[in-house]
Short mmCIF file of C-alpha atoms and ligand atoms in Angstrom, two decimals:
data_model
loop_
_atom_site.label_atom_id
_atom_site.label_comp_id
_atom_site.label_asym_id
_atom_site.label_seq_id
_atom_site.Cartn_x
_atom_site.Cartn_y
_atom_site.Cartn_z
CA MET A 1 -13.95 -42.02 38.12
CA LYS A 2 -16.15 -44.59 39.54
CA ILE A 3 -20.02 -45.37 39.34
CA HIS A 4 -22.25 -47.43 41.37
CA GLU A 5 -22.88 -51.12 40.76
CA TYR A 6 -26.56 -50.38 39.65
CA GLN A 7 -25.20 -47.92 37.44
CA ALA A 8 -22.71 -50.24 35.99
CA ARG A 9 -25.32 -53.03 35.70
CA GLN A 10 -27.43 -50.75 33.66
CA LEU A 11 -24.69 -49.90 31.38
CA PHE A 12 -23.77 -53.58 30.70
CA SER A 13 -27.46 -54.49 30.31
CA GLU A 14 -27.82 -51.95 27.55
CA ASN A 15 -24.90 -53.38 25.96
CA GLY A 16 -26.07 -57.02 25.72
CA ILE A 17 -24.75 -58.34 28.83
CA PRO A 18 -27.25 -60.62 30.82
CA VAL A 19 -27.73 -58.87 34.21
CA PRO A 20 -30.66 -59.80 36.75
CA SER A 21 -33.23 -57.08 37.10
CA ALA A 22 -32.98 -55.07 40.34
CA GLN A 23 -34.56 -52.46 42.26
CA VAL A 24 -32.74 -49.28 43.72
CA VAL A 25 -33.79 -48.57 47.07
CA ARG A 26 -32.95 -45.91 49.92
CA THR A 27 -35.09 -46.98 52.86
CA VAL A 28 -36.11 -50.20 54.85
CA ASP A 29 -39.46 -49.93 53.83
CA GLU A 30 -38.60 -49.56 50.03
CA ALA A 31 -36.19 -52.65 50.41
CA ALA A 32 -39.23 -54.82 51.82
CA ALA A 33 -41.53 -53.46 49.02
CA ALA A 34 -38.81 -54.62 46.51
CA PHE A 35 -38.77 -57.90 47.97
CA GLY A 36 -42.56 -58.15 47.60
CA GLN A 37 -42.25 -57.01 44.06
CA PHE A 38 -40.00 -60.00 43.11
CA GLY A 39 -42.67 -62.46 44.30
CA GLY A 40 -41.29 -63.14 47.71
CA GLN A 41 -38.58 -65.46 46.37
CA MET A 42 -35.14 -65.28 47.68
CA CYS A 43 -33.57 -62.28 46.96
CA VAL A 44 -30.00 -60.34 47.42
CA VAL A 45 -29.62 -57.12 49.25
CA LYS A 46 -26.44 -55.17 48.21
CA ALA A 47 -25.09 -52.04 49.63
CA GLN A 48 -24.33 -49.43 46.79
CA VAL A 49 -20.50 -48.26 47.44
CA TYR A 50 -17.77 -47.09 45.71
CA ALA A 51 -15.68 -50.06 46.91
CA GLY A 52 -15.41 -53.93 46.51
CA GLY A 53 -15.19 -56.53 49.37
CA ARG A 54 -18.98 -55.86 50.35
CA GLY A 55 -19.75 -59.91 50.55
CA LYS A 56 -16.88 -60.36 53.26
CA ALA A 57 -18.09 -57.08 55.16
CA GLY A 58 -21.64 -58.28 55.35
CA PHE A 59 -23.03 -55.77 52.86
CA VAL A 60 -24.24 -58.49 50.33
CA LYS A 61 -27.06 -60.38 52.18
CA LEU A 62 -29.36 -63.48 50.75
CA VAL A 63 -32.80 -62.96 52.28
CA HIS A 64 -35.72 -65.29 52.22
CA ASN A 65 -38.74 -63.19 53.75
CA GLU A 66 -39.61 -59.54 54.04
CA ASP A 67 -38.37 -59.52 57.74
CA GLU A 68 -34.79 -60.60 56.45
CA ALA A 69 -34.92 -57.98 53.73
CA ARG A 70 -35.73 -55.09 56.38
CA GLN A 71 -32.84 -56.26 58.64
CA ALA A 72 -30.37 -56.52 55.98
CA ALA A 73 -31.37 -53.17 54.77
CA GLN A 74 -31.60 -51.61 58.30
CA PHE A 75 -28.09 -52.85 59.02
CA MET A 76 -26.53 -51.51 55.79
CA LEU A 77 -28.24 -48.22 55.99
CA THR A 78 -26.88 -47.67 59.57
CA HIS A 79 -23.56 -48.71 59.12
CA ARG A 80 -20.47 -47.68 57.05
CA MET A 81 -18.95 -50.33 55.07
CA THR A 82 -15.46 -51.10 55.67
CA SER A 83 -13.44 -53.74 53.80
CA TYR A 84 -9.78 -54.19 52.66
CA GLN A 85 -10.46 -51.62 49.77
CA THR A 86 -11.66 -48.62 52.07
CA GLY A 87 -9.28 -48.31 54.82
CA PRO A 88 -10.50 -48.19 58.69
CA GLU A 89 -12.64 -45.33 58.23
CA GLY A 90 -15.13 -46.95 55.47
CA VAL A 91 -17.53 -45.45 53.13
CA PRO A 92 -21.14 -44.26 53.72
CA VAL A 93 -24.19 -46.34 52.81
CA SER A 94 -27.26 -44.59 51.46
CA VAL A 95 -28.31 -46.53 48.44
CA LEU A 96 -29.16 -50.17 48.19
CA ILE A 97 -30.05 -52.72 45.53
CA VAL A 98 -32.55 -55.78 45.96
CA ALA A 99 -32.50 -58.19 43.19
CA PRO A 100 -33.61 -61.55 42.78
CA GLY A 101 -31.31 -64.09 44.27
CA VAL A 102 -29.85 -66.49 41.87
CA GLN A 103 -29.00 -70.17 42.49
CA ILE A 104 -25.10 -70.50 41.75
CA ALA A 105 -23.39 -73.37 39.96
CA LYS A 106 -20.11 -71.83 39.28
CA GLU A 107 -18.57 -68.42 39.61
CA TYR A 108 -16.21 -66.93 37.16
CA TYR A 109 -14.02 -63.85 36.99
CA LEU A 110 -13.94 -61.33 34.17
CA GLY A 111 -12.35 -58.10 33.93
CA MET A 112 -10.65 -55.69 31.61
CA THR A 113 -8.07 -53.14 32.37
CA ILE A 114 -5.05 -51.25 30.77
CA ASP A 115 -1.93 -53.33 31.24
CA ARG A 116 0.72 -50.58 30.93
CA SER A 117 3.80 -52.92 30.71
CA ARG A 118 2.08 -54.32 27.50
CA GLN A 119 0.73 -50.85 26.56
CA THR A 120 -2.56 -52.19 25.66
CA VAL A 121 -6.04 -53.35 26.92
CA THR A 122 -6.24 -56.76 28.47
CA LEU A 123 -8.99 -59.14 29.24
CA ILE A 124 -8.51 -60.92 32.56
CA ALA A 125 -10.21 -64.16 33.31
CA SER A 126 -10.44 -67.00 35.70
CA SER A 127 -12.57 -69.84 36.15
CA GLU A 128 -12.19 -69.39 40.18
CA GLY A 129 -14.22 -65.98 40.50
CA GLY A 130 -16.04 -64.95 43.61
CA VAL A 131 -14.91 -63.25 46.74
CA GLU A 132 -11.73 -64.94 46.73
CA ILE A 133 -10.19 -63.88 43.46
CA GLU A 134 -7.44 -61.84 45.16
CA GLU A 135 -6.41 -64.97 46.90
CA VAL A 136 -6.21 -67.00 43.73
CA ALA A 137 -4.31 -64.37 41.78
CA LYS A 138 -1.47 -64.57 44.60
CA LYS A 139 -1.14 -68.11 45.08
CA SER A 140 -2.32 -69.48 41.82
CA PRO A 141 -1.55 -67.10 39.40
CA GLU A 142 -1.54 -69.62 36.48
CA LYS A 143 -5.38 -69.85 37.01
CA VAL A 144 -5.60 -66.09 36.01
CA LEU A 145 -5.76 -65.75 32.10
CA LYS A 146 -4.46 -62.69 30.71
CA ILE A 147 -5.35 -61.73 26.87
CA PRO A 148 -4.09 -58.45 25.45
CA PHE A 149 -6.34 -57.25 22.54
CA HIS A 150 -6.38 -54.47 20.08
CA PRO A 151 -7.74 -51.18 21.43
CA LEU A 152 -9.40 -50.21 18.00
CA LEU A 153 -10.24 -53.50 16.79
CA GLY A 154 -11.79 -54.76 20.17
CA LEU A 155 -11.78 -58.25 21.38
CA GLN A 156 -11.89 -60.64 18.36
CA SER A 157 -14.32 -63.63 18.31
CA TYR A 158 -11.14 -66.38 18.11
CA GLN A 159 -9.71 -64.61 21.41
CA ALA A 160 -13.01 -64.46 23.18
CA ARG A 161 -14.03 -68.35 22.22
CA ASP A 162 -10.59 -69.35 23.09
CA VAL A 163 -10.94 -67.79 26.55
CA ALA A 164 -14.32 -69.26 26.97
CA ILE A 165 -12.90 -72.71 26.18
CA GLN A 166 -10.04 -72.23 28.48
CA LEU A 167 -12.46 -71.46 31.18
CA GLY A 168 -14.20 -74.71 30.68
CA PHE A 169 -17.32 -73.57 28.99
CA GLU A 170 -18.88 -76.41 26.72
CA ASP A 171 -21.39 -76.55 23.67
CA LYS A 172 -23.51 -73.42 23.29
CA MET A 173 -22.15 -71.57 26.31
CA VAL A 174 -18.67 -71.01 24.66
CA GLY A 175 -20.57 -68.91 22.16
CA GLU A 176 -22.75 -67.16 25.01
CA ALA A 177 -19.71 -66.52 27.05
CA ALA A 178 -17.79 -65.28 24.07
CA LYS A 179 -20.18 -62.88 23.25
CA LEU A 180 -20.39 -61.47 26.58
CA MET A 181 -17.01 -60.97 26.56
CA MET A 182 -16.86 -59.32 23.28
CA ASN A 183 -19.79 -56.93 24.67
CA LEU A 184 -17.80 -56.10 27.79
CA ALA A 185 -15.05 -54.96 25.50
CA LYS A 186 -17.24 -52.81 23.47
CA VAL A 187 -18.59 -51.10 26.68
CA PHE A 188 -14.86 -50.64 27.89
CA ILE A 189 -13.63 -49.15 24.89
CA SER A 190 -16.55 -46.79 24.04
CA THR A 191 -16.61 -45.37 27.59
CA ASP A 192 -13.00 -44.90 27.88
CA ALA A 193 -12.83 -47.31 30.97
CA SER A 194 -9.99 -47.83 32.93
CA LEU A 195 -11.40 -50.90 34.63
CA ALA A 196 -14.59 -53.10 33.80
CA GLU A 197 -15.21 -56.23 36.09
CA ILE A 198 -17.82 -59.01 36.58
CA ASN A 199 -17.08 -60.85 39.58
CA PRO A 200 -18.70 -63.33 39.69
CA LEU A 201 -20.02 -64.14 36.37
CA VAL A 202 -22.00 -67.22 37.20
CA ILE A 203 -23.53 -70.19 35.66
CA THR A 204 -26.85 -70.75 37.54
CA THR A 205 -28.09 -74.25 38.39
CA ASP A 206 -30.54 -74.05 35.59
CA GLY A 207 -27.73 -73.61 33.24
CA LYS A 208 -27.99 -69.44 32.46
CA LEU A 209 -25.22 -67.15 32.41
CA LEU A 210 -25.48 -64.20 34.30
CA ALA A 211 -23.50 -61.18 35.38
CA ILE A 212 -24.31 -60.70 39.18
CA ASP A 213 -21.93 -57.85 40.14
CA ALA A 214 -20.90 -55.27 37.92
CA GLN A 215 -17.79 -52.48 38.10
CA ILE A 216 -16.57 -50.00 35.87
CA ASN A 217 -14.12 -47.04 36.46
CA PHE A 218 -13.53 -44.51 33.91
CA ASP A 219 -10.53 -42.58 32.60
CA ASP A 220 -11.07 -39.08 34.14
CA ASN A 221 -9.25 -37.45 31.40
CA ALA A 222 -11.63 -38.91 28.74
CA LEU A 223 -14.87 -37.82 30.78
CA PHE A 224 -15.23 -34.65 28.63
CA ARG A 225 -16.37 -37.15 25.94
CA HIS A 226 -19.02 -38.87 28.38
CA GLN A 227 -21.11 -36.27 29.91
CA ASN A 228 -23.86 -38.93 30.53
CA ILE A 229 -21.35 -40.70 32.84
CA GLU A 230 -19.83 -37.77 34.39
CA ALA A 231 -23.53 -36.92 35.67
CA MET A 232 -23.55 -40.06 37.46
CA ALA A 233 -20.86 -39.13 40.11
CA ASP A 234 -21.74 -39.64 43.70
CA GLU A 235 -19.91 -37.04 45.62
CA SER A 236 -20.90 -38.80 48.81
CA GLN A 237 -18.71 -41.63 48.11
CA GLU A 238 -15.79 -39.67 47.69
CA ARG A 239 -13.49 -38.18 50.59
CA GLU A 240 -14.48 -34.52 51.20
CA LEU A 241 -11.31 -33.21 50.57
CA ASP A 242 -10.79 -34.96 47.37
CA VAL A 243 -13.86 -33.29 46.04
CA ARG A 244 -12.83 -29.97 47.08
CA ALA A 245 -9.32 -30.50 45.55
CA LYS A 246 -11.09 -31.47 42.27
CA LYS A 247 -13.27 -28.30 42.44
CA ALA A 248 -10.36 -26.00 42.73
CA ASN A 249 -8.49 -27.84 40.07
CA LEU A 250 -5.59 -29.25 42.62
CA ASN A 251 -4.03 -32.48 42.11
CA TYR A 252 -4.07 -33.75 45.60
CA ILE A 253 -3.66 -37.02 47.05
CA ALA A 254 -3.74 -37.93 50.69
CA LEU A 255 -1.05 -40.01 52.14
CA ASP A 256 -0.29 -40.96 55.90
CA GLY A 257 2.74 -38.90 57.07
CA SER A 258 2.83 -35.41 58.88
CA ILE A 259 4.23 -33.11 56.58
CA GLY A 260 1.89 -31.25 54.21
CA CYS A 261 3.33 -30.49 50.59
CA LEU A 262 2.27 -27.51 48.67
CA VAL A 263 4.08 -27.63 45.37
CA ASN A 264 3.70 -26.39 41.78
CA GLY A 265 4.26 -29.12 39.26
CA ALA A 266 4.10 -32.82 39.80
CA GLY A 267 7.82 -33.65 39.26
CA LEU A 268 8.77 -30.92 41.88
CA ALA A 269 5.98 -32.54 44.14
CA MET A 270 7.73 -35.96 43.69
CA SER A 271 11.03 -34.65 44.55
CA THR A 272 9.74 -32.84 47.49
CA MET A 273 8.45 -36.20 48.90
CA ASP A 274 11.81 -37.69 48.47
CA ILE A 275 13.81 -35.21 50.10
CA ILE A 276 11.13 -35.25 53.16
CA LYS A 277 11.59 -38.99 53.27
CA LEU A 278 15.52 -38.46 52.90
CA HIS A 279 15.58 -36.30 55.99
CA GLY A 280 13.57 -38.83 58.14
CA ALA A 281 9.75 -37.75 58.02
CA GLU A 282 6.87 -38.74 55.75
CA PRO A 283 4.80 -36.62 53.41
CA ALA A 284 1.12 -35.98 54.48
CA ASN A 285 0.03 -35.65 50.89
CA PHE A 286 0.83 -34.81 47.33
CA LEU A 287 -0.61 -31.48 46.18
CA ASP A 288 0.32 -29.99 42.96
CA VAL A 289 -1.10 -26.59 42.80
CA GLY A 290 -0.14 -26.36 38.90
CA GLY A 291 2.06 -24.02 37.18
CA GLY A 292 -0.31 -20.82 36.91
CA VAL A 293 -0.86 -20.86 40.94
CA THR A 294 -3.21 -18.02 41.94
CA ALA A 295 -3.76 -16.64 45.33
CA GLU A 296 -7.26 -18.07 45.64
CA GLY A 297 -5.74 -21.53 44.50
CA ALA A 298 -2.99 -21.28 47.01
CA ILE A 299 -5.57 -20.38 49.68
CA GLU A 300 -7.83 -23.33 48.95
CA ALA A 301 -4.79 -25.67 49.08
CA PHE A 302 -3.80 -24.34 52.35
CA LYS A 303 -7.39 -24.82 53.72
CA ILE A 304 -7.46 -28.33 52.42
CA ILE A 305 -3.92 -29.45 53.76
CA LEU A 306 -4.69 -27.66 57.22
CA SER A 307 -7.98 -29.68 57.51
CA ASP A 308 -5.88 -32.95 57.55
CA THR A 309 -5.44 -33.26 61.36
CA ASN A 310 -2.20 -35.47 60.72
CA VAL A 311 -0.57 -32.47 59.41
CA LYS A 312 1.94 -30.84 61.89
CA GLY A 313 3.93 -29.03 59.50
CA ILE A 314 3.73 -27.75 55.86
CA LEU A 315 6.54 -27.45 53.22
CA VAL A 316 5.73 -25.01 50.39
CA ASN A 317 8.21 -25.45 47.31
CA ILE A 318 7.49 -23.29 44.81
CA PHE A 319 9.37 -22.72 41.50
CA GLY A 320 8.13 -19.25 40.46
CA GLY A 321 8.20 -19.31 36.48
CA ILE A 322 4.51 -18.69 35.07
CA ALA A 323 3.57 -17.40 38.42
CA LYS A 324 6.40 -15.03 39.78
CA CYS A 325 7.96 -15.54 43.17
CA ASP A 326 6.80 -12.14 44.32
CA LEU A 327 3.00 -13.00 43.59
CA ILE A 328 3.43 -16.33 45.24
CA ALA A 329 4.90 -14.59 48.37
CA GLU A 330 1.90 -12.19 48.51
CA ALA A 331 -0.48 -15.00 48.06
CA LEU A 332 1.06 -16.92 50.89
CA VAL A 333 0.88 -14.02 53.29
CA LYS A 334 -2.73 -13.52 52.17
CA ALA A 335 -3.38 -17.11 52.96
CA GLY A 336 -1.75 -16.82 56.39
CA ARG A 337 -4.00 -14.18 57.22
CA GLU A 338 -7.03 -15.50 55.94
CA VAL A 339 -6.46 -19.43 57.08
CA GLY A 340 -4.24 -18.76 60.23
CA PHE A 341 -1.22 -20.82 60.09
CA LYS A 342 -1.58 -23.28 62.98
CA VAL A 343 1.36 -25.27 62.40
CA PRO A 344 4.93 -24.34 61.11
CA VAL A 345 4.96 -23.46 57.33
CA VAL A 346 8.53 -23.64 55.75
CA VAL A 347 8.71 -21.83 52.36
CA ARG A 348 11.32 -22.61 49.89
CA LEU A 349 10.91 -20.10 46.76
CA GLU A 350 13.04 -19.99 43.72
CA GLY A 351 12.95 -18.34 40.43
CA THR A 352 11.58 -15.11 38.79
CA ASN A 353 11.74 -12.26 41.42
CA VAL A 354 12.81 -14.24 44.45
CA VAL A 355 14.79 -11.23 45.98
CA ARG A 356 11.64 -9.38 46.17
CA ALA A 357 9.58 -12.39 47.40
CA ARG A 358 12.02 -12.96 50.30
CA GLU A 359 11.39 -9.21 51.28
CA ILE A 360 7.73 -9.91 51.46
CA LEU A 361 7.96 -12.93 53.47
CA LYS A 362 10.62 -11.06 55.72
CA ALA A 363 8.25 -8.13 56.24
CA ALA A 364 5.36 -10.54 57.37
CA GLN A 365 7.45 -12.26 60.04
CA GLY A 366 6.05 -10.43 62.87
CA GLU A 367 2.60 -10.84 61.71
CA LEU A 368 2.97 -14.47 61.01
CA PRO A 369 5.78 -16.11 63.15
CA THR A 370 5.10 -19.74 62.01
CA LEU A 371 5.81 -18.79 58.40
CA ILE A 372 9.76 -19.94 58.16
CA PRO A 373 11.72 -18.91 55.09
CA ALA A 374 14.16 -21.50 53.62
CA THR A 375 17.18 -20.71 51.47
CA ASP A 376 17.15 -23.98 49.49
CA LEU A 377 15.25 -27.31 49.13
CA THR A 378 17.64 -29.10 51.73
CA ASP A 379 17.34 -26.21 54.20
CA ALA A 380 13.41 -26.47 53.74
CA ALA A 381 13.42 -30.07 54.35
CA LYS A 382 15.62 -29.85 57.46
CA LYS A 383 13.48 -27.15 58.98
CA VAL A 384 10.25 -28.73 58.23
CA VAL A 385 11.32 -32.15 59.37
CA ALA A 386 12.72 -30.49 62.70
CA ALA A 387 9.50 -28.49 63.20
CA VAL A 388 7.44 -31.92 63.26
CA ALA A 389 9.80 -33.82 65.45
P1 LIG B 1 -18.51 -58.07 46.44
O1 LIG B 1 -18.15 -58.62 47.65
O2 LIG B 1 -18.43 -56.62 46.62
O3 LIG B 1 -17.75 -58.13 45.12
O4 LIG B 1 -20.02 -58.34 46.11
P2 LIG B 1 -20.87 -59.19 45.08
O5 LIG B 1 -21.64 -58.98 44.52
O6 LIG B 1 -19.50 -59.95 44.16
O7 LIG B 1 -21.23 -60.42 46.07
C1 LIG B 1 -20.28 -61.19 46.79
C2 LIG B 1 -20.75 -62.74 46.71
O8 LIG B 1 -22.07 -62.77 47.26
C3 LIG B 1 -20.59 -63.18 45.50
O9 LIG B 1 -19.57 -63.81 44.92
C4 LIG B 1 -21.55 -64.36 45.63
O10 LIG B 1 -20.90 -65.66 45.96
C5 LIG B 1 -22.77 -64.01 46.55
N1 LIG B 1 -23.81 -63.40 45.80
C6 LIG B 1 -24.11 -62.37 45.28
N2 LIG B 1 -25.37 -62.44 44.83
C7 LIG B 1 -25.86 -63.70 45.01
C8 LIG B 1 -26.94 -64.36 44.57
O11 LIG B 1 -28.06 -63.72 44.04
N3 LIG B 1 -27.29 -65.68 44.98
C9 LIG B 1 -26.31 -66.27 45.71
N4 LIG B 1 -26.53 -67.58 45.83
N5 LIG B 1 -25.27 -65.62 45.91
C10 LIG B 1 -24.96 -64.28 45.53
MN1 LIG B 2 -17.93 -58.88 43.23
#
């Protein structure tokens, strides 16, 4: 789960990380008023979206007078933000922050994430922070430090001080930077975060250490422990189909191909995608309806898959175990009646009561001509690939 920058700033600030104050605004007038409130000095106007790359996309703007503040807010509130992190459709902008602009002497990168290959949490730091950090990581990986730390003990003082020195901090700034890193580690661990990032962390021209961007993502599986965080979710930032799938307890991930997949079990979903590719087509999604699939779940799953206009055919691949094949066949027929199968739906069922299930599908043929039964997985893949060709 993601939250907005202004919420992350609040969380960081509560945990002892120095963050400049900011005003959350939703209209051009509010943006102008906030500019005035900060005493008419240089401010920064920033779109609040669940994606980075705002600076390069024109959604982080330094403004020097009320007119500029209005113009920046007007632009951001009337355009979707598109960056390398969003895909061509971009994300909508309805909230901005206005914060006093800082004079930057140097930008650093500070991040924390779970390094799966080392199986532990890791601090990532660079003295080359800012909007080019991805380029730095690609072209000069030696400029990016990675320091694994203990998930229960947290980031130790000696580790944090060592990183601060390697980043080039001197004198009393070593201690300040180290403290900041340890506080970030505390937030990271106590919130069950999957990513926490300050980019850039800056030294101002008058020698202050400040986090001027803040990002944090959380592990969805731990959200039940953090109801205050769960309450911060902004559904307007998520794709509509993702929100619907989450509400229906479906594991849904949209992909770029033309064959929609409706499968029970993640492993079976993977092999379904593999076999579609093997026969020369691409899956349009990964959708795992779970072991205990119900008629209602299957209907909602069809609705979600069918609202993707890229879908030219659907492959239903279900192993009837906990939910028996005949129940699933009935659910499919019910879904067909309710949703209307506008594209070919190839069905491969296997497992308990499969004979009865095939009879049900056969009996529905006249009524649902686009429902195509398959004998096995290869047959199903061939039929669905042929249907979208
Ligand atoms: P991102 O592009 O989405 O990561 O947005 P950031 O909040 O990181 O802003 C992008 C860039 O804008 C930063 O790397 C800074 O260089 C610049 N920036 C942001 N806030 C300020 C500010 O208060 N003063 C100055 N001088 N630059 C800023
Ligand atoms: Mn940033």
